[in-house]
Amino acid sequence: MNLSRKHLLTAAVVVVAAVAVLLKYWDYVLNPWTRDGQIRAEVIQITPRVSGPIVSLPVVDNQFVKAGELLFEIDPRTYAASLDQARAQYDMTGDSYQAQEKQIDSAQAQTDAARAQIRQAQSGIKELDSQIIKNKAEFERQQELLPQRATSQKSVDRARASYNISLEKREGALASLAQAEASLAQAEADLAQNRASLGALGDNNAQLRQARAEMEQAALDLEFTRVLAPVDGYVTNLNLRHGSQAVANQPALALVDINSYWVDAYFRETSVGDMRKGDKAIVTLMSYPDKPIEGHVNSLGWGISQSDGSTGFELLPTISPTFEWIRLAQRVPVRIHLDSVPEGVALRVGTTGSVLVKTGSAEQ
């Protein structure tokens, strides 16, 4: 009897254990879990835009800074002098531009005056032509009257003189017209040359634009001597010292953006089939095992690298054969967005933890 009871008890324990294992396995299937999770964040490389010695370094390594706070300052004196020089050059260019404008105005005035002289000369020639016709007719009439003794020789000579004078005046007017036309051609040439030398007018002038651009660049370079924090975050890997040389476009320190933390969790490929974006997740960091962090699935990776593949003959991949009876599941990266961080939990990039995803919990 006792033996039967022992057998029944043993069987019951086995059944309970089997059920527990099945329930645990089913829970694992519904809520996949991994120990391979890491804290990530956007790490911004702080790179100066200009070179020079450090004259101010108000931060220390691992210090928290606000966006817009001064990280370090490069000696601004050289760049301030360059800005003054660029401003002076801009003023000189503006003065030269105004002087050229005055030359253009003067050349335009000379052109207008030459055109007025041409119009005046043409009008005078037209009047002289009428006078010539009139004087010629009078001279011919006097010549016809002289044989008839209806006029005197003096009247004929007087008419001849008036006719010749009008012809001489016309020759002088033609010479004045030619001189006015030559003056107009010279004035137009000077005007065209001055306009070509000046270029476009106003804000479209190339020389003014270049001088303005150089002045603005000098102002930017001076502004770039003050390197400010672009975001709220923690200073890390600070190797600068007061007096050390900052080099343009060379990273000087890193800044961890405190508003960009997430978790990269690596699940077996057999566990991600039912995962969806938005599924709730629980992250437990090794540094804070008693303070789980709530989050949700932000995205699932769409590819992983091939560890044993390389380019071989004819550009085809070379795959080393494997003879394992058990095929190891690949691990797929899953990004977890952290919804809320418990008070007292300090997130640090690279620290690890476990991640549990509740499949099917995404809001529809």
Short mmCIF file of C-alpha atoms in Angstrom, two decimals:
data_model
loop_
_atom_site.label_atom_id
_atom_site.label_comp_id
_atom_site.label_asym_id
_atom_site.label_seq_id
_atom_site.Cartn_x
_atom_site.Cartn_y
_atom_site.Cartn_z
CA MET A 1 0.00 0.00 0.00
CA ASN A 2 2.78 2.39 0.96
CA LEU A 3 4.62 1.46 -2.20
CA SER A 4 1.60 2.35 -4.33
CA ARG A 5 1.24 5.67 -2.56
CA LYS A 6 4.91 6.39 -3.17
CA HIS A 7 4.46 5.57 -6.85
CA LEU A 8 1.42 7.83 -7.07
CA LEU A 9 3.25 10.64 -5.31
CA THR A 10 6.23 10.26 -7.60
CA ALA A 11 3.98 10.24 -10.64
CA ALA A 12 2.19 13.35 -9.38
CA VAL A 13 5.48 15.15 -8.87
CA VAL A 14 6.59 14.18 -12.36
CA VAL A 15 3.31 15.37 -13.85
CA VAL A 16 3.46 18.66 -11.95
CA ALA A 17 7.07 19.18 -13.02
CA ALA A 18 6.19 18.39 -16.62
CA VAL A 19 3.24 20.79 -16.52
CA ALA A 20 5.47 23.46 -14.96
CA VAL A 21 8.06 22.94 -17.66
CA LEU A 22 5.40 23.11 -20.36
CA LEU A 23 3.89 26.26 -18.86
CA LYS A 24 7.33 27.84 -18.60
CA TYR A 25 8.13 26.89 -22.16
CA TRP A 26 4.79 28.23 -23.35
CA ASP A 27 5.42 31.44 -21.42
CA TYR A 28 8.82 31.66 -23.09
CA VAL A 29 7.18 31.16 -26.49
CA LEU A 30 4.62 33.89 -25.79
CA ASN A 31 7.09 36.17 -24.01
CA PRO A 32 10.56 35.61 -25.52
CA TRP A 33 13.44 36.59 -23.29
CA THR A 34 17.12 37.26 -23.80
CA ARG A 35 20.05 38.13 -21.61
CA ASP A 36 21.81 39.81 -24.53
CA GLY A 37 20.63 43.41 -24.25
CA GLN A 38 22.72 46.58 -24.28
CA ILE A 39 22.01 50.23 -23.54
CA ARG A 40 22.59 52.46 -26.56
CA ALA A 41 22.40 56.20 -27.16
CA GLU A 42 23.30 58.77 -29.76
CA VAL A 43 26.94 59.69 -29.16
CA ILE A 44 27.77 63.00 -30.83
CA GLN A 45 31.35 63.70 -31.82
CA ILE A 46 32.11 67.31 -30.94
CA THR A 47 34.36 68.60 -33.70
CA PRO A 48 35.67 72.19 -33.85
CA ARG A 49 35.18 74.06 -37.11
CA VAL A 50 38.36 76.13 -36.68
CA SER A 51 41.86 75.50 -35.34
CA GLY A 52 43.70 77.19 -32.50
CA PRO A 53 44.84 76.91 -28.89
CA ILE A 54 42.25 76.26 -26.16
CA VAL A 55 41.84 79.33 -23.94
CA SER A 56 38.79 78.21 -21.96
CA LEU A 57 37.72 74.71 -20.86
CA PRO A 58 34.88 75.00 -18.32
CA VAL A 59 33.86 71.31 -18.43
CA VAL A 60 35.41 68.11 -17.12
CA ASP A 61 35.11 64.52 -18.23
CA ASN A 62 31.72 62.85 -17.50
CA GLN A 63 30.10 66.22 -16.65
CA PHE A 64 26.45 66.85 -17.51
CA VAL A 65 25.88 69.86 -19.78
CA LYS A 66 22.81 71.60 -21.13
CA ALA A 67 22.27 72.35 -24.81
CA GLY A 68 23.97 75.66 -25.67
CA GLU A 69 26.43 75.44 -22.77
CA LEU A 70 30.07 76.29 -23.55
CA LEU A 71 32.27 73.21 -23.90
CA PHE A 72 35.52 74.95 -24.80
CA GLU A 73 36.73 78.10 -26.48
CA ILE A 74 39.50 78.53 -29.04
CA ASP A 75 41.66 81.67 -28.99
CA PRO A 76 39.47 84.17 -30.88
CA ARG A 77 42.04 86.94 -31.48
CA THR A 78 43.24 85.75 -34.87
CA TYR A 79 39.67 85.33 -36.09
CA ALA A 80 38.61 88.71 -34.67
CA ALA A 81 41.45 90.34 -36.62
CA SER A 82 40.40 88.47 -39.77
CA LEU A 83 36.86 89.74 -39.29
CA ASP A 84 38.08 93.35 -38.96
CA GLN A 85 40.14 92.89 -42.11
CA ALA A 86 37.17 91.43 -43.99
CA ARG A 87 34.96 94.32 -42.87
CA ALA A 88 37.56 96.83 -44.03
CA GLN A 89 37.83 95.05 -47.37
CA TYR A 90 34.05 95.10 -47.69
CA ASP A 91 33.99 98.86 -47.00
CA MET A 92 36.76 99.44 -49.56
CA THR A 93 34.87 97.38 -52.11
CA GLY A 94 31.74 99.42 -51.40
CA ASP A 95 33.66 102.68 -51.84
CA SER A 96 35.16 101.43 -55.09
CA TYR A 97 31.71 100.39 -56.26
CA GLN A 98 30.30 103.85 -55.50
CA ALA A 99 33.22 105.51 -57.31
CA GLN A 100 32.58 103.34 -60.36
CA GLU A 101 28.90 104.22 -60.18
CA LYS A 102 29.85 107.92 -60.28
CA GLN A 103 32.05 107.26 -63.30
CA ILE A 104 29.11 105.58 -64.99
CA ASP A 105 26.89 108.56 -64.16
CA SER A 106 29.53 110.91 -65.59
CA ALA A 107 29.88 108.81 -68.75
CA GLN A 108 26.11 108.71 -69.08
CA ALA A 109 25.97 112.51 -68.75
CA GLN A 110 28.64 112.87 -71.46
CA THR A 111 26.67 110.52 -73.68
CA ASP A 112 23.50 112.52 -73.17
CA ALA A 113 25.37 115.78 -73.87
CA ALA A 114 26.85 114.35 -77.08
CA ARG A 115 23.41 113.23 -78.23
CA ALA A 116 22.06 116.72 -77.50
CA GLN A 117 24.90 118.25 -79.55
CA ILE A 118 24.10 115.91 -82.42
CA ARG A 119 20.44 116.87 -82.33
CA GLN A 120 21.40 120.55 -82.22
CA ALA A 121 23.83 120.18 -85.12
CA GLN A 122 21.28 118.27 -87.18
CA SER A 123 18.68 120.95 -86.50
CA GLY A 124 21.17 123.69 -87.48
CA ILE A 125 22.03 121.88 -90.72
CA LYS A 126 18.35 121.59 -91.53
CA GLU A 127 17.88 125.33 -91.02
CA LEU A 128 21.00 126.10 -93.08
CA ASP A 129 19.73 123.90 -95.91
CA SER A 130 16.58 125.98 -96.03
CA GLN A 131 18.64 129.18 -95.92
CA ILE A 132 20.94 127.90 -98.69
CA ILE A 133 17.98 127.18 -100.93
CA LYS A 134 16.61 130.64 -100.26
CA ASN A 135 19.97 132.41 -100.79
CA LYS A 136 20.65 130.43 -103.96
CA ALA A 137 17.29 131.40 -105.39
CA GLU A 138 17.93 135.08 -104.56
CA PHE A 139 21.42 134.93 -106.11
CA GLU A 140 20.06 133.39 -109.31
CA ARG A 141 17.26 135.97 -109.46
CA GLN A 142 19.74 138.83 -109.09
CA GLN A 143 21.86 137.36 -111.87
CA GLU A 144 18.82 137.25 -114.18
CA LEU A 145 17.90 140.88 -113.37
CA LEU A 146 21.39 142.27 -113.96
CA PRO A 147 21.31 142.10 -117.82
CA GLN A 148 17.95 143.84 -117.74
CA ARG A 149 19.46 146.62 -115.64
CA ALA A 150 16.75 145.87 -113.05
CA THR A 151 19.37 145.48 -110.33
CA SER A 152 22.86 146.57 -109.55
CA GLN A 153 26.13 144.68 -109.50
CA LYS A 154 26.36 145.34 -105.78
CA SER A 155 23.05 143.53 -105.23
CA VAL A 156 24.33 140.58 -107.22
CA ASP A 157 27.58 140.52 -105.23
CA ARG A 158 25.64 140.82 -101.99
CA ALA A 159 23.40 137.84 -102.94
CA ARG A 160 26.48 135.82 -103.96
CA ALA A 161 28.16 136.55 -100.63
CA SER A 162 25.05 135.53 -98.67
CA TYR A 163 24.84 132.29 -100.64
CA ASN A 164 28.54 131.48 -100.07
CA ILE A 165 28.32 132.32 -96.37
CA SER A 166 25.39 129.92 -95.94
CA LEU A 167 27.42 127.20 -97.69
CA GLU A 168 30.39 127.82 -95.39
CA LYS A 169 28.12 127.73 -92.37
CA ARG A 170 26.78 124.37 -93.52
CA GLU A 171 30.33 123.02 -93.79
CA GLY A 172 31.01 124.21 -90.25
CA ALA A 173 27.78 122.61 -89.03
CA LEU A 174 28.74 119.33 -90.68
CA ALA A 175 32.13 119.46 -88.92
CA SER A 176 30.37 120.11 -85.60
CA LEU A 177 28.05 117.17 -86.28
CA ALA A 178 31.01 114.89 -87.00
CA GLN A 179 32.73 116.03 -83.82
CA ALA A 180 29.54 115.45 -81.80
CA GLU A 181 29.17 111.97 -83.29
CA ALA A 182 32.80 111.19 -82.39
CA SER A 183 32.20 112.47 -78.87
CA LEU A 184 29.11 110.28 -78.63
CA ALA A 185 31.03 107.20 -79.76
CA GLN A 186 33.78 107.88 -77.20
CA ALA A 187 31.24 108.52 -74.43
CA GLU A 188 29.35 105.32 -75.27
CA ALA A 189 32.63 103.36 -75.26
CA ASP A 190 33.57 104.82 -71.86
CA LEU A 191 30.09 104.04 -70.54
CA ALA A 192 30.26 100.43 -71.76
CA GLN A 193 33.76 99.99 -70.30
CA ASN A 194 32.70 101.39 -66.91
CA ARG A 195 29.60 99.22 -66.84
CA ALA A 196 31.65 96.13 -67.72
CA SER A 197 34.19 96.99 -65.03
CA LEU A 198 31.46 97.53 -62.44
CA GLY A 199 29.48 94.39 -63.29
CA ALA A 200 25.97 93.80 -62.02
CA LEU A 201 24.28 96.53 -60.04
CA GLY A 202 23.29 96.52 -56.38
CA ASP A 203 23.21 93.27 -54.44
CA ASN A 204 23.91 91.30 -57.62
CA ASN A 205 27.38 92.79 -58.00
CA ALA A 206 29.96 89.99 -57.91
CA GLN A 207 32.66 92.02 -56.13
CA LEU A 208 30.24 93.14 -53.43
CA ARG A 209 28.91 89.59 -53.02
CA GLN A 210 32.43 88.20 -52.68
CA ALA A 211 33.44 90.82 -50.13
CA ARG A 212 30.22 90.26 -48.19
CA ALA A 213 30.70 86.48 -48.27
CA GLU A 214 34.27 86.81 -46.98
CA MET A 215 33.06 89.06 -44.18
CA GLU A 216 30.27 86.63 -43.25
CA GLN A 217 32.71 83.70 -43.32
CA ALA A 218 35.09 85.60 -41.04
CA ALA A 219 32.19 86.30 -38.67
CA LEU A 220 31.28 82.60 -38.70
CA ASP A 221 34.89 81.58 -37.99
CA LEU A 222 34.93 83.91 -35.00
CA GLU A 223 31.63 82.44 -33.80
CA PHE A 224 33.01 78.91 -34.26
CA THR A 225 35.76 79.61 -31.71
CA ARG A 226 33.09 79.03 -29.05
CA VAL A 227 32.12 75.35 -29.19
CA LEU A 228 28.70 74.80 -27.60
CA ALA A 229 26.84 71.65 -26.60
CA PRO A 230 24.26 70.81 -29.31
CA VAL A 231 22.09 68.72 -26.93
CA ASP A 232 21.66 67.89 -23.27
CA GLY A 233 24.11 65.15 -22.41
CA TYR A 234 27.22 63.87 -20.70
CA VAL A 235 30.75 64.83 -21.72
CA THR A 236 32.87 61.76 -22.28
CA ASN A 237 36.34 60.92 -23.58
CA LEU A 238 37.54 64.47 -22.90
CA ASN A 239 41.24 64.65 -23.75
CA LEU A 240 41.55 68.42 -24.16
CA ARG A 241 43.59 70.59 -21.84
CA HIS A 242 43.84 74.33 -21.39
CA GLY A 243 46.42 75.50 -23.94
CA SER A 244 46.27 72.39 -26.12
CA GLN A 245 45.76 72.79 -29.85
CA ALA A 246 42.31 72.17 -31.30
CA VAL A 247 42.38 71.06 -34.94
CA ALA A 248 39.53 71.84 -37.31
CA ASN A 249 37.40 68.85 -38.32
CA GLN A 250 39.15 66.60 -35.77
CA PRO A 251 36.88 65.22 -32.98
CA ALA A 252 37.80 66.70 -29.61
CA LEU A 253 35.33 64.93 -27.31
CA ALA A 254 32.08 62.96 -27.31
CA LEU A 255 28.68 63.93 -25.94
CA VAL A 256 26.11 61.29 -24.96
CA ASP A 257 22.61 62.58 -25.76
CA ILE A 258 20.50 61.86 -22.66
CA ASN A 259 17.27 62.06 -24.67
CA SER A 260 18.22 59.28 -27.08
CA TYR A 261 18.65 56.15 -24.94
CA TRP A 262 17.37 52.84 -26.27
CA VAL A 263 18.15 49.14 -25.83
CA ASP A 264 19.46 46.80 -28.51
CA ALA A 265 18.27 43.28 -27.63
CA TYR A 266 19.45 40.23 -29.59
CA PHE A 267 16.85 37.43 -29.81
CA ARG A 268 17.13 34.05 -31.46
CA GLU A 269 15.52 33.95 -34.85
CA THR A 270 13.07 31.36 -33.50
CA SER A 271 11.72 33.96 -31.06
CA VAL A 272 11.04 36.95 -33.32
CA GLY A 273 8.40 35.41 -35.58
CA ASP A 274 5.48 36.73 -33.50
CA MET A 275 7.10 40.01 -32.44
CA ARG A 276 5.50 43.18 -33.71
CA LYS A 277 6.37 46.82 -33.47
CA GLY A 278 4.73 48.22 -30.35
CA ASP A 279 4.86 45.00 -28.28
CA LYS A 280 5.50 45.81 -24.64
CA ALA A 281 8.94 45.01 -23.25
CA ILE A 282 10.56 44.85 -19.83
CA VAL A 283 14.28 45.61 -19.50
CA THR A 284 16.20 44.55 -16.39
CA LEU A 285 19.70 45.98 -16.18
CA MET A 286 22.46 44.09 -14.41
CA SER A 287 23.33 47.29 -12.54
CA TYR A 288 19.72 47.67 -11.32
CA PRO A 289 18.24 44.14 -11.04
CA ASP A 290 15.44 45.32 -8.75
CA LYS A 291 14.28 48.21 -10.97
CA PRO A 292 12.79 46.93 -14.25
CA ILE A 293 12.33 49.47 -17.03
CA GLU A 294 9.20 49.50 -19.18
CA GLY A 295 9.47 49.93 -22.91
CA HIS A 296 8.18 48.69 -26.24
CA VAL A 297 9.51 47.23 -29.46
CA ASN A 298 10.51 50.09 -31.73
CA SER A 299 11.79 48.02 -34.66
CA LEU A 300 13.16 44.63 -35.66
CA GLY A 301 16.35 44.17 -37.66
CA TRP A 302 16.01 43.16 -41.29
CA GLY A 303 19.45 41.67 -41.78
CA ILE A 304 22.58 40.34 -40.10
CA SER A 305 26.07 39.85 -41.51
CA GLN A 306 27.24 36.51 -42.83
CA SER A 307 30.12 35.44 -40.64
CA ASP A 308 31.68 32.83 -42.96
CA GLY A 309 31.05 34.43 -46.33
CA SER A 310 33.69 36.15 -48.48
CA THR A 311 34.11 37.07 -52.12
CA GLY A 312 35.88 34.35 -54.06
CA PHE A 313 36.53 33.33 -57.66
CA GLU A 314 34.26 35.04 -60.24
CA LEU A 315 32.99 37.35 -57.47
CA LEU A 316 30.89 34.54 -55.98
CA PRO A 317 30.66 34.12 -52.21
CA THR A 318 32.83 31.47 -50.62
CA ILE A 319 30.91 29.56 -47.93
CA SER A 320 32.72 27.18 -45.63
CA PRO A 321 30.75 23.90 -45.26
CA THR A 322 29.52 22.90 -41.82
CA PHE A 323 28.72 19.39 -40.62
CA GLU A 324 26.92 20.13 -37.38
CA TRP A 325 23.93 17.99 -36.45
CA ILE A 326 22.43 20.87 -34.49
CA ARG A 327 21.93 24.13 -36.34
CA LEU A 328 22.49 27.18 -34.15
CA ALA A 329 19.82 29.84 -34.40
CA GLN A 330 21.02 33.25 -35.54
CA ARG A 331 20.42 36.27 -33.33
CA VAL A 332 18.30 39.13 -34.65
CA PRO A 333 18.65 42.69 -33.28
CA VAL A 334 15.49 44.21 -31.82
CA ARG A 335 15.43 47.87 -30.82
CA ILE A 336 13.56 48.63 -27.60
CA HIS A 337 12.31 52.14 -26.89
CA LEU A 338 12.34 52.99 -23.18
CA ASP A 339 8.99 54.45 -22.13
CA SER A 340 9.89 55.44 -18.58
CA VAL A 341 13.04 55.15 -16.50
CA PRO A 342 12.56 54.57 -12.76
CA GLU A 343 13.93 57.17 -10.40
CA GLY A 344 17.48 56.48 -9.39
CA VAL A 345 18.35 54.50 -12.52
CA ALA A 346 21.33 55.97 -14.39
CA LEU A 347 21.60 54.71 -17.96
CA ARG A 348 25.10 54.15 -19.28
CA VAL A 349 25.93 53.29 -22.86
CA GLY A 350 27.23 49.74 -23.23
CA THR A 351 25.85 48.34 -19.97
CA THR A 352 23.92 45.10 -20.30
CA GLY A 353 20.69 43.57 -19.14
CA SER A 354 17.94 41.11 -19.95
CA VAL A 355 14.91 41.90 -22.09
CA LEU A 356 11.48 40.27 -22.10
CA VAL A 357 8.98 40.98 -24.88
CA LYS A 358 5.26 40.37 -24.45
CA THR A 359 4.19 39.33 -27.92
CA GLY A 360 0.70 40.28 -28.98
CA SER A 361 0.57 43.24 -26.59
CA ALA A 362 0.93 45.90 -29.25
CA GLU A 363 -2.00 48.28 -29.48
CA GLN A 364 -3.98 47.68 -32.62
#
